Amino acid sequence: MDPSDIKALTFDVFGTVVDWRTSIAREARDVGRAKGVEADWDAFADDWRRLYQPSMAAVIEGRRPWTKLDVLHRESLETVLGTHAVTGLSEAEKENLNRAWHRLDGWPDTVPGLTRLKRRYVLATLSNGNVAMMVNMAKRAGLPWDAILGAEPARHYKADTECYLITADYLGLEPSEILMIAAHNPDLIRAAKLGFRTAFVPRPTEHGAGQTTNLKPEQDYDVVAWDFTDLAQKLGC
Amino acid sequence: MDPSDIKALTFDVFGTVVDWRTSIAREARDVGRAKGVEADWDAFADDWRRLYQPSMAAVIEGRRPWTKLDVLHRESLETVLGTHAVTGLSEAEKENLNRAWHRLDGWPDTVPGLTRLKRRYVLATLSNGNVAMMVNMAKRAGLPWDAILGAEPARHYKADTECYLITADYLGLEPSEILMIAAHNPDLIRAAKLGFRTAFVPRPTEHGAGQTTNLKPEQDYDVVAWDFTDLAQKLGC
């Protein structure tokens, strides 16, 4: 791949750009402390995230009209609070905890890498997170996006092909002019099938120290980089 | 209006943020020079822009499916080239001239003002320009948007109310939490009717030295500012 053929970079966000697990566990722990509730907060974060795919399934399969991820997260939160016997939260407290997904921290290399990449490329999100979530997260974490795209503007969650192709259409580009960046093999394999260029950036502690998935590239991607500064280096930024 | 009640600023772009007339006339003049064609290039820019509202009317009235502004501009360009007897352009040259709308310059206060405003507020476009146009324009002119919203993500052109309300929904905000900024009274009057807060920033040379419209506020807006640095000052940024 010649980096000069690439006009835009699209990013998976949860896990790839931000460390959702540490951020969610921290906010949940703070809530528990305030409420005098003890729980395994890493497991709480994992369980909440585990409901993510099932919660989108009804939308993807057409059994439910378009629904923002904020709403799906809020529904899943009820389940997770029950599982971990976290009680006594007011509606406002639950809403605030749900908004923890708007306050995720980048990985240490995220902002330095994106800042270098932005000099040469259009940087856009291609995430299942809704626009307000992505905007608020970017504002707090300093993520220098040029455009917030992905599921909500496309009205299709990944892995629907529309999510990828409508994003390319918004950018006014062919998929072959776009480099999709993700820490997850399935996301890149789907993007590659649609003609996107692909870059794998592993995040080996996304799911904690015992992570067993997505440690290695499972296909021959255009770029494999250790982190976003390495990605910038490999793209000549 | 208390500035701390405002969470996001949404901006009309053509005229309000960028000086489309000078930019388009300059690029058209360059094409004319290269092709050895003489014309009144300011009038060329004015005539091209004059076709803007009529070109959207078919979409707004439902007689035509959603069509990006890039496509409408390209159709209008054929008319304007005819009117001004500009001939001999290849398809690639026409396409490049059409993309002049992606290369509009900000007013002198635009970038300094937006940079100050961005420290405190989410800044989003609420323009009829399509996403690629807004992204490319921002990249070149240094416009520090947090989100590119407006007509294309809403699939409705202004003045449809959906264009404003879907933008608020993307931001996850009530209209009353959003300050709409425009140099055009009709845009602000419509936004105010929908509950948006409003700021008028006149651009008295948008249409050239002889401009007679939108020189003064025609309603009691929340803010009237001379330019974007004055707006930043008035919002305490």
CSV table of C-alpha atoms in Angstrom, one decimal:
chain,number,residue,atom,x,y,z
A,1,MET,CA,0.0,0.0,0.0
A,2,ASP,CA,1.3,3.5,-0.9
A,3,PRO,CA,0.3,5.8,1.9
A,4,SER,CA,-0.2,8.6,-0.6
A,5,ASP,CA,-3.2,6.7,-2.1
A,6,ILE,CA,-4.9,7.0,1.3
A,7,LYS,CA,-7.1,10.1,1.9
A,8,ALA,CA,-8.8,9.3,5.2
A,9,LEU,CA,-8.3,7.1,8.2
A,10,THR,CA,-11.4,5.7,9.9
A,11,PHE,CA,-11.1,4.3,13.4
A,12,ASP,CA,-12.9,1.8,15.5
A,13,VAL,CA,-13.1,3.5,18.9
A,14,PHE,CA,-13.9,1.2,21.8
A,15,GLY,CA,-10.7,-0.7,22.6
A,16,THR,CA,-8.8,0.7,19.6
A,17,VAL,CA,-8.7,4.4,20.6
A,18,VAL,CA,-9.9,4.3,24.2
A,19,ASP,CA,-9.5,2.0,27.1
A,20,TRP,CA,-13.1,1.5,28.0
A,21,ARG,CA,-12.5,-1.2,30.6
A,22,THR,CA,-10.3,0.8,32.9
A,23,SER,CA,-12.5,3.9,32.6
A,24,ILE,CA,-15.8,2.1,33.2
A,25,ALA,CA,-14.4,0.1,36.1
A,26,ARG,CA,-13.1,3.3,37.7
A,27,GLU,CA,-16.4,5.2,37.5
A,28,ALA,CA,-18.4,2.2,38.7
A,29,ARG,CA,-16.0,1.8,41.6
A,30,ASP,CA,-16.5,5.4,42.5
A,31,VAL,CA,-20.2,4.9,42.5
A,32,GLY,CA,-19.9,1.8,44.7
A,33,ARG,CA,-17.7,3.7,47.1
A,34,ALA,CA,-20.2,6.5,47.4
A,35,LYS,CA,-23.0,4.0,47.9
A,36,GLY,CA,-21.1,1.7,50.2
A,37,VAL,CA,-21.5,-1.2,47.8
A,38,GLU,CA,-18.7,-3.7,47.2
A,39,ALA,CA,-18.4,-5.6,43.9
A,40,ASP,CA,-15.8,-6.8,41.4
A,41,TRP,CA,-15.7,-3.6,39.3
A,42,ASP,CA,-13.6,-5.0,36.5
A,43,ALA,CA,-16.1,-7.8,36.1
A,44,PHE,CA,-18.9,-5.2,36.2
A,45,ALA,CA,-17.2,-3.4,33.3
A,46,ASP,CA,-16.7,-6.7,31.4
A,47,ASP,CA,-20.3,-7.7,32.0
A,48,TRP,CA,-21.7,-4.4,30.8
A,49,ARG,CA,-19.6,-4.6,27.7
A,50,ARG,CA,-20.6,-8.3,27.2
A,51,LEU,CA,-24.2,-7.1,26.7
A,52,TYR,CA,-23.1,-4.7,23.9
A,53,GLN,CA,-23.3,-7.1,21.0
A,54,PRO,CA,-26.6,-8.7,22.1
A,55,SER,CA,-28.1,-5.3,22.7
A,56,MET,CA,-27.4,-4.2,19.0
A,57,ALA,CA,-28.6,-7.5,17.6
A,58,ALA,CA,-32.3,-6.5,17.6
A,59,VAL,CA,-31.5,-3.4,15.6
A,60,ILE,CA,-29.1,-5.2,13.2
A,61,GLU,CA,-31.7,-7.9,12.6
A,62,GLY,CA,-34.4,-5.3,12.0
A,63,ARG,CA,-36.6,-6.4,15.0
A,64,ARG,CA,-36.1,-2.9,16.5
A,65,PRO,CA,-36.0,0.5,14.9
A,66,TRP,CA,-32.7,2.5,15.0
A,67,THR,CA,-31.8,3.0,18.6
A,68,LYS,CA,-28.7,5.0,19.9
A,69,LEU,CA,-26.0,3.2,21.8
A,70,ASP,CA,-26.7,5.5,24.8
A,71,VAL,CA,-30.1,3.9,25.1
A,72,LEU,CA,-28.9,0.4,24.7
A,73,HIS,CA,-26.2,1.0,27.3
A,74,ARG,CA,-28.8,2.4,29.7
A,75,GLU,CA,-30.9,-0.8,29.3
A,76,SER,CA,-27.9,-3.1,29.8
A,77,LEU,CA,-26.9,-1.1,32.9
A,78,GLU,CA,-30.1,-2.3,34.6
A,79,THR,CA,-29.1,-5.9,34.0
A,80,VAL,CA,-25.5,-5.4,35.2
A,81,LEU,CA,-26.6,-3.5,38.3
A,82,GLY,CA,-28.8,-6.5,39.1
A,83,THR,CA,-26.1,-9.1,38.4
A,84,HIS,CA,-23.7,-7.4,40.7
A,85,ALA,CA,-26.3,-6.5,43.4
A,86,VAL,CA,-25.6,-2.7,43.1
A,87,THR,CA,-28.6,-1.0,44.6
A,88,GLY,CA,-29.8,2.3,45.8
A,89,LEU,CA,-28.9,4.4,42.7
A,90,SER,CA,-31.3,7.2,41.8
A,91,GLU,CA,-32.3,7.7,38.2
A,92,ALA,CA,-29.9,10.6,37.9
A,93,GLU,CA,-27.0,8.5,39.3
A,94,LYS,CA,-27.8,5.7,36.9
A,95,GLU,CA,-27.9,8.3,34.0
A,96,ASN,CA,-24.6,9.7,35.2
A,97,LEU,CA,-23.0,6.2,35.3
A,98,ASN,CA,-24.3,5.5,31.8
A,99,ARG,CA,-22.6,8.7,30.7
A,100,ALA,CA,-19.3,7.2,31.8
A,101,TRP,CA,-19.2,5.8,28.2
A,102,HIS,CA,-18.8,9.5,27.2
A,103,ARG,CA,-15.7,9.8,29.5
A,104,LEU,CA,-13.4,7.1,28.3
A,105,ASP,CA,-9.7,7.7,28.4
A,106,GLY,CA,-7.4,7.2,25.4
A,107,TRP,CA,-4.4,4.9,25.5
A,108,PRO,CA,-1.2,6.7,26.2
A,109,ASP,CA,-0.2,6.8,22.5
A,110,THR,CA,-3.7,7.8,21.3
A,111,VAL,CA,-3.4,11.6,21.3
A,112,PRO,CA,0.2,11.9,20.2
A,113,GLY,CA,-0.4,9.4,17.4
A,114,LEU,CA,-3.7,11.0,16.2
A,115,THR,CA,-2.1,14.4,16.3
A,116,ARG,CA,0.7,13.3,14.0
A,117,LEU,CA,-1.8,11.4,11.7
A,118,LYS,CA,-4.1,14.4,11.5
A,119,ARG,CA,-1.4,16.5,9.8
A,120,ARG,CA,-1.7,14.4,6.7
A,121,TYR,CA,-5.0,12.6,6.8
A,122,VAL,CA,-8.7,13.2,7.5
A,123,LEU,CA,-9.5,11.3,10.7
A,124,ALA,CA,-13.0,10.0,11.3
A,125,THR,CA,-14.6,7.7,13.8
A,126,LEU,CA,-16.2,4.6,12.4
A,127,SER,CA,-17.7,3.4,15.7
A,128,ASN,CA,-21.0,2.1,17.0
A,129,GLY,CA,-21.0,4.9,19.6
A,130,ASN,CA,-23.5,7.6,18.9
A,131,VAL,CA,-22.5,11.1,17.9
A,132,ALA,CA,-22.9,12.8,21.3
A,133,MET,CA,-20.9,10.1,22.9
A,134,MET,CA,-18.1,10.4,20.4
A,135,VAL,CA,-18.1,14.2,20.6
A,136,ASN,CA,-18.1,14.4,24.4
A,137,MET,CA,-15.4,11.7,24.6
A,138,ALA,CA,-13.3,13.6,22.1
A,139,LYS,CA,-13.7,16.9,23.9
A,140,ARG,CA,-12.6,15.4,27.2
A,141,ALA,CA,-9.8,13.1,26.0
A,142,GLY,CA,-8.5,15.5,23.3
A,143,LEU,CA,-9.2,13.3,20.3
A,144,PRO,CA,-8.7,15.5,17.3
A,145,TRP,CA,-11.3,14.0,14.9
A,146,ASP,CA,-12.1,15.7,11.6
A,147,ALA,CA,-15.5,14.0,11.5
A,148,ILE,CA,-17.7,11.9,13.7
A,149,LEU,CA,-19.1,9.2,11.5
A,150,GLY,CA,-20.0,5.5,11.8
A,151,ALA,CA,-23.2,3.9,13.1
A,152,GLU,CA,-25.5,6.8,14.0
A,153,PRO,CA,-25.0,8.9,10.9
A,154,ALA,CA,-25.2,5.7,8.8
A,155,ARG,CA,-28.2,4.4,10.8
A,156,HIS,CA,-26.6,1.0,10.7
A,157,TYR,CA,-24.5,-0.7,13.4
A,158,LYS,CA,-21.4,-2.6,12.5
A,159,ALA,CA,-21.1,-5.3,11.3
A,160,ASP,CA,-23.7,-4.2,8.7
A,161,THR,CA,-21.9,-3.4,5.5
A,162,GLU,CA,-23.9,-0.1,5.3
A,163,CYS,CA,-22.1,1.2,8.3
A,164,TYR,CA,-18.8,1.0,6.4
A,165,LEU,CA,-20.1,2.0,2.9
A,166,ILE,CA,-22.2,4.9,4.0
A,167,THR,CA,-19.2,6.2,6.0
A,168,ALA,CA,-17.1,6.1,2.8
A,169,ASP,CA,-20.0,7.9,1.0
A,170,TYR,CA,-20.1,10.7,3.6
A,171,LEU,CA,-16.4,11.2,3.1
A,172,GLY,CA,-16.8,11.3,-0.6
A,173,LEU,CA,-14.2,8.6,-1.1
A,174,GLU,CA,-13.9,5.1,-2.5
A,175,PRO,CA,-13.3,2.4,0.2
A,176,SER,CA,-9.8,1.9,-1.4
A,177,GLU,CA,-8.9,5.5,-0.4
A,178,ILE,CA,-9.7,4.8,3.2
A,179,LEU,CA,-7.6,3.0,5.8
A,180,MET,CA,-9.7,1.4,8.5
A,181,ILE,CA,-7.9,1.1,11.8
A,182,ALA,CA,-9.0,-1.4,14.5
A,183,ALA,CA,-7.7,-3.6,17.3
A,184,HIS,CA,-10.2,-6.3,16.3
A,185,ASN,CA,-9.7,-8.8,13.5
A,186,PRO,CA,-13.4,-9.2,12.6
A,187,ASP,CA,-13.8,-5.5,12.0
A,188,LEU,CA,-10.9,-5.3,9.6
A,189,ILE,CA,-11.8,-8.5,7.8
A,190,ARG,CA,-15.2,-7.1,7.0
A,191,ALA,CA,-13.7,-3.7,6.0
A,192,ALA,CA,-11.2,-5.4,3.7
A,193,LYS,CA,-14.0,-7.4,2.0
A,194,LEU,CA,-15.6,-4.1,1.1
A,195,GLY,CA,-12.4,-2.7,-0.4
A,196,PHE,CA,-11.1,-0.7,2.5
A,197,ARG,CA,-7.4,-0.7,3.3
A,198,THR,CA,-6.7,-2.0,6.8
A,199,ALA,CA,-4.4,-1.4,9.7
A,200,PHE,CA,-4.3,-3.6,12.8
A,201,VAL,CA,-3.2,-2.1,16.0
A,202,PRO,CA,-3.4,-4.7,18.8
A,203,ARG,CA,-4.6,-3.6,22.2
A,204,PRO,CA,-3.5,-6.6,24.3
A,205,THR,CA,-4.9,-5.4,27.6
A,206,GLU,CA,-8.3,-4.1,26.3
A,207,HIS,CA,-9.9,-7.0,28.2
A,208,GLY,CA,-7.4,-7.0,31.1
A,209,ALA,CA,-4.2,-9.0,31.7
A,210,GLY,CA,-5.7,-12.3,30.7
A,211,GLN,CA,-6.8,-11.4,27.3
A,212,THR,CA,-6.7,-14.2,24.8
A,213,THR,CA,-8.4,-12.6,21.7
A,214,ASN,CA,-7.1,-10.2,19.0
A,215,LEU,CA,-3.5,-10.5,20.2
A,216,LYS,CA,-2.3,-11.1,16.6
A,217,PRO,CA,-3.3,-10.2,13.0
A,218,GLU,CA,-5.5,-13.0,11.6
A,219,GLN,CA,-5.2,-11.8,8.0
A,220,ASP,CA,-2.7,-10.1,5.8
A,221,TYR,CA,-3.5,-6.4,6.5
A,222,ASP,CA,-2.0,-3.4,4.8
A,223,VAL,CA,-0.4,-2.2,8.0
A,224,VAL,CA,0.3,-3.8,11.4
A,225,ALA,CA,1.5,-1.3,14.0
A,226,TRP,CA,2.2,-1.6,17.7
A,227,ASP,CA,0.4,1.6,18.6
A,228,PHE,CA,-0.7,4.9,17.1
A,229,THR,CA,2.7,6.5,17.1
A,230,ASP,CA,4.1,3.5,15.3
A,231,LEU,CA,1.2,3.8,12.9
A,232,ALA,CA,2.0,7.4,12.3
A,233,GLN,CA,5.7,6.4,11.7
A,234,LYS,CA,4.7,3.7,9.2
A,235,LEU,CA,2.4,6.1,7.3
A,236,GLY,CA,5.3,8.6,7.1
A,237,CYS,CA,3.7,11.2,9.4
B,1,MET,CA,-29.2,34.2,28.1
B,2,ASP,CA,-26.7,32.7,30.5
B,3,PRO,CA,-23.7,31.4,28.5
B,4,SER,CA,-23.3,28.6,30.9
B,5,ASP,CA,-26.7,27.2,29.8
B,6,ILE,CA,-25.3,26.7,26.3
B,7,LYS,CA,-23.6,23.3,25.6
B,8,ALA,CA,-23.0,23.6,21.9
B,9,LEU,CA,-22.7,26.2,19.1
B,10,THR,CA,-24.0,25.3,15.7
B,11,PHE,CA,-22.9,27.4,12.7
B,12,ASP,CA,-24.3,28.3,9.4
B,13,VAL,CA,-21.2,28.1,7.2
B,14,PHE,CA,-21.6,29.7,3.7
B,15,GLY,CA,-21.2,33.4,4.4
B,16,THR,CA,-21.2,33.1,8.1
B,17,VAL,CA,-17.9,31.2,8.5
B,18,VAL,CA,-16.4,31.4,5.1
B,19,ASP,CA,-16.3,34.0,2.3
B,20,TRP,CA,-17.6,31.9,-0.5
B,21,ARG,CA,-17.9,34.8,-3.0
B,22,THR,CA,-14.2,35.9,-3.0
B,23,SER,CA,-13.0,32.3,-3.0
B,24,ILE,CA,-15.3,31.1,-5.9
B,25,ALA,CA,-14.6,34.2,-8.0
B,26,ARG,CA,-10.8,33.7,-7.5
B,27,GLU,CA,-10.9,30.1,-8.6
B,28,ALA,CA,-13.2,30.8,-11.5
B,29,ARG,CA,-10.9,33.7,-12.6
B,30,ASP,CA,-7.9,31.3,-12.5
B,31,VAL,CA,-9.8,28.9,-14.8
B,32,GLY,CA,-10.7,31.8,-17.1
B,33,ARG,CA,-7.1,32.9,-17.3
B,34,ALA,CA,-5.9,29.4,-18.0
B,35,LYS,CA,-8.5,29.0,-20.8
B,36,GLY,CA,-8.2,32.5,-22.2
B,37,VAL,CA,-11.8,33.3,-21.3
B,38,GLU,CA,-12.9,36.7,-20.0
B,39,ALA,CA,-15.9,37.2,-17.8
B,40,ASP,CA,-17.2,39.0,-14.8
B,41,TRP,CA,-16.0,36.5,-12.2
B,42,ASP,CA,-17.8,38.1,-9.2
B,43,ALA,CA,-21.0,37.9,-11.2
B,44,PHE,CA,-20.1,34.3,-12.1
B,45,ALA,CA,-19.8,33.5,-8.4
B,46,ASP,CA,-23.1,35.4,-7.6
B,47,ASP,CA,-24.9,33.6,-10.4
B,48,TRP,CA,-23.7,30.2,-9.2
B,49,ARG,CA,-24.8,30.9,-5.7
B,50,ARG,CA,-28.1,32.3,-6.9
B,51,LEU,CA,-29.0,28.8,-8.2
B,52,TYR,CA,-28.3,27.3,-4.7
B,53,GLN,CA,-31.8,27.8,-3.3
B,54,PRO,CA,-33.7,26.7,-6.5
B,55,SER,CA,-31.4,23.6,-6.8
B,56,MET,CA,-32.4,22.4,-3.3
B,57,ALA,CA,-36.1,23.2,-3.8
B,58,ALA,CA,-36.8,19.9,-5.5
B,59,VAL,CA,-35.3,18.0,-2.6
B,60,ILE,CA,-37.0,20.1,0.0
B,61,GLU,CA,-40.4,19.7,-1.7
B,62,GLY,CA,-39.9,15.9,-2.0
B,63,ARG,CA,-39.9,15.9,-5.8
B,64,ARG,CA,-36.3,14.5,-5.8
B,65,PRO,CA,-34.7,12.0,-3.4
B,66,TRP,CA,-31.9,13.2,-1.1
B,67,THR,CA,-29.1,14.6,-3.3
B,68,LYS,CA,-25.8,16.0,-1.9
B,69,LEU,CA,-24.9,19.7,-2.5
B,70,ASP,CA,-21.8,18.7,-4.5
B,71,VAL,CA,-24.2,17.2,-7.1
B,72,LEU,CA,-26.5,20.2,-7.1
B,73,HIS,CA,-23.5,22.5,-7.4
B,74,ARG,CA,-22.2,20.5,-10.4
B,75,GLU,CA,-25.6,20.7,-12.2
B,76,SER,CA,-25.8,24.5,-11.5
B,77,LEU,CA,-22.2,24.9,-12.8
B,78,GLU,CA,-23.3,23.8,-16.3
B,79,THR,CA,-25.9,26.6,-16.3
B,80,VAL,CA,-23.5,29.3,-15.1
B,81,LEU,CA,-20.8,28.3,-17.5
B,82,GLY,CA,-23.4,28.7,-20.3
B,83,THR,CA,-24.6,32.1,-18.9
B,84,HIS,CA,-21.1,33.5,-18.9
B,85,ALA,CA,-20.0,31.8,-22.1
B,86,VAL,CA,-17.1,29.9,-20.4
B,87,THR,CA,-16.3,27.1,-22.8
B,88,GLY,CA,-13.6,24.5,-23.4
B,89,LEU,CA,-13.4,23.0,-19.9
B,90,SER,CA,-12.8,19.2,-19.7
B,91,GLU,CA,-14.9,17.1,-17.4
B,92,ALA,CA,-12.0,17.0,-14.9
B,93,GLU,CA,-11.6,20.8,-15.1
B,94,LYS,CA,-15.3,21.2,-14.3
B,95,GLU,CA,-15.1,18.8,-11.5
B,96,ASN,CA,-12.1,20.6,-10.1
B,97,LEU,CA,-13.9,24.0,-10.3
B,98,ASN,CA,-16.9,22.4,-8.6
B,99,ARG,CA,-14.6,21.4,-5.8
B,100,ALA,CA,-13.8,25.1,-5.3
B,101,TRP,CA,-16.7,24.9,-2.8
B,102,HIS,CA,-14.4,22.6,-0.7
B,103,ARG,CA,-11.7,25.3,-0.7
B,104,LEU,CA,-13.5,28.4,0.7
B,105,ASP,CA,-11.5,30.7,2.9
B,106,GLY,CA,-12.6,31.8,6.4
B,107,TRP,CA,-13.1,35.5,7.3
B,108,PRO,CA,-10.1,37.0,9.0
B,109,ASP,CA,-11.7,36.5,12.5
B,110,THR,CA,-13.0,33.0,11.8
B,111,VAL,CA,-10.2,30.8,13.0
B,112,PRO,CA,-9.1,33.0,16.0
B,113,GLY,CA,-12.8,33.2,17.1
B,114,LEU,CA,-13.6,29.5,16.7
B,115,THR,CA,-10.4,28.5,18.5
B,116,ARG,CA,-11.4,30.6,21.5
B,117,LEU,CA,-15.0,29.3,21.4
B,118,LYS,CA,-13.8,25.7,21.1
B,119,ARG,CA,-12.2,25.8,24.5
B,120,ARG,CA,-15.6,26.0,26.2
B,121,TYR,CA,-18.2,24.8,23.7
B,122,VAL,CA,-18.8,21.9,21.3
B,123,LEU,CA,-18.7,23.5,17.8
B,124,ALA,CA,-20.7,21.9,15.0
B,125,THR,CA,-21.6,22.8,11.5
B,126,LEU,CA,-25.3,23.2,10.7
B,127,SER,CA,-24.9,23.8,7.0
B,128,ASN,CA,-26.4,22.6,3.8
B,129,GLY,CA,-22.9,21.6,2.6
B,130,ASN,CA,-22.3,17.9,2.5
B,131,VAL,CA,-19.9,16.2,4.9
B,132,ALA,CA,-17.0,15.8,2.5
B,133,MET,CA,-17.3,19.5,1.5
B,134,MET,CA,-17.3,20.6,5.2
B,135,VAL,CA,-14.4,18.2,6.1
B,136,ASN,CA,-12.2,19.2,3.2
B,137,MET,CA,-13.0,22.9,3.8
B,138,ALA,CA,-12.2,22.6,7.5
B,139,LYS,CA,-8.9,20.8,6.9
B,140,ARG,CA,-7.7,23.5,4.4
B,141,ALA,CA,-9.0,26.5,6.3
B,142,GLY,CA,-8.2,25.3,9.8
B,143,LEU,CA,-11.8,25.3,11.1
B,144,PRO,CA,-11.7,23.4,14.4
B,145,TRP,CA,-15.1,21.7,14.3
B,146,ASP,CA,-16.0,19.1,16.9
B,147,ALA,CA,-18.6,17.6,14.6
B,148,ILE,CA,-19.8,18.0,11.0
B,149,LEU,CA,-23.6,18.0,11.2
B,150,GLY,CA,-26.4,19.7,9.3
B,151,ALA,CA,-28.2,18.7,6.1
B,152,GLU,CA,-26.4,15.5,4.9
B,153,PRO,CA,-26.5,13.7,8.3
B,154,ALA,CA,-30.0,14.9,8.8
B,155,ARG,CA,-31.0,14.1,5.2
B,156,HIS,CA,-33.0,17.4,5.1
B,157,TYR,CA,-31.9,20.7,3.8
B,158,LYS,CA,-32.5,23.9,5.7
B,159,ALA,CA,-35.1,25.4,5.9
B,160,ASP,CA,-36.7,22.0,6.8
B,161,THR,CA,-37.2,21.9,10.6
B,162,GLU,CA,-35.8,18.4,10.6
B,163,CYS,CA,-32.4,19.8,9.7
B,164,TYR,CA,-32.3,21.7,12.9
B,165,LEU,CA,-34.0,19.2,15.2
B,166,ILE,CA,-32.1,16.1,13.9
B,167,THR,CA,-28.8,18.1,14.5
B,168,ALA,CA,-29.9,18.7,18.1
B,169,ASP,CA,-30.7,15.1,18.5
B,170,TYR,CA,-27.3,14.0,17.2
B,171,LEU,CA,-25.7,16.3,19.8
B,172,GLY,CA,-27.9,14.8,22.5
B,173,LEU,CA,-29.1,18.3,23.5
B,174,GLU,CA,-32.3,20.2,23.7
B,175,PRO,CA,-32.5,23.1,21.2
B,176,SER,CA,-32.5,25.5,24.2
B,177,GLU,CA,-28.9,24.2,25.0
B,178,ILE,CA,-27.7,25.1,21.5
B,179,LEU,CA,-26.7,28.6,20.2
B,180,MET,CA,-27.3,28.8,16.5
B,181,ILE,CA,-24.9,31.3,14.8
B,182,ALA,CA,-25.6,32.8,11.4
B,183,ALA,CA,-25.2,35.9,9.3
B,184,HIS,CA,-28.7,35.5,7.9
B,185,ASN,CA,-31.9,36.5,9.6
B,186,PRO,CA,-34.2,33.8,8.1
B,187,ASP,CA,-31.9,31.0,9.4
B,188,LEU,CA,-32.0,32.5,12.9
B,189,ILE,CA,-35.7,33.2,12.9
B,190,ARG,CA,-36.4,29.6,12.0
B,191,ALA,CA,-34.0,28.3,14.7
B,192,ALA,CA,-35.5,30.5,17.3
B,193,LYS,CA,-39.0,29.2,16.5
B,194,LEU,CA,-37.7,25.7,17.2
B,195,GLY,CA,-36.3,26.7,20.6
B,196,PHE,CA,-32.6,27.3,19.7
B,197,ARG,CA,-30.8,30.2,21.2
B,198,THR,CA,-29.5,32.6,18.5
B,199,ALA,CA,-26.5,34.7,17.7
B,200,PHE,CA,-26.4,37.1,14.7
B,201,VAL,CA,-23.0,37.9,13.3
B,202,PRO,CA,-23.4,40.2,10.2
B,203,ARG,CA,-21.2,39.6,7.2
B,204,PRO,CA,-21.8,42.9,5.4
B,205,THR,CA,-19.6,42.1,2.4
B,206,GLU,CA,-20.8,38.5,1.8
B,207,HIS,CA,-22.4,39.6,-1.4
B,208,GLY,CA,-19.8,42.3,-2.2
B,209,ALA,CA,-19.6,46.0,-1.5
B,210,GLY,CA,-23.2,46.7,-2.5
B,211,GLN,CA,-24.9,44.3,-0.2
B,212,THR,CA,-28.4,45.4,1.0
B,213,THR,CA,-29.6,42.3,2.9
B,214,ASN,CA,-28.8,40.9,6.4
B,215,LEU,CA,-26.9,44.1,7.4
B,216,LYS,CA,-28.9,44.3,10.7
B,217,PRO,CA,-30.6,41.9,13.1
B,218,GLU,CA,-34.3,41.7,12.2
B,219,GLN,CA,-35.4,40.1,15.5
B,220,ASP,CA,-34.3,40.2,19.1
B,221,TYR,CA,-31.6,37.5,19.2
B,222,ASP,CA,-29.8,36.3,22.3
B,223,VAL,CA,-26.5,37.7,21.0
B,224,VAL,CA,-25.4,40.1,18.3
B,225,ALA,CA,-21.7,40.2,17.7
B,226,TRP,CA,-19.5,42.0,15.1
B,227,ASP,CA,-17.4,39.0,14.3
B,228,PHE,CA,-16.3,35.7,15.9
B,229,THR,CA,-13.8,37.2,18.2
B,230,ASP,CA,-16.5,39.6,19.5
B,231,LEU,CA,-18.8,36.5,19.9
B,232,ALA,CA,-16.1,34.7,21.9
B,233,GLN,CA,-15.7,37.8,24.1
B,234,LYS,CA,-19.5,38.1,24.6
B,235,LEU,CA,-19.7,34.4,25.6
B,236,GLY,CA,-16.9,34.8,28.1
B,237,CYS,CA,-14.3,32.7,26.1
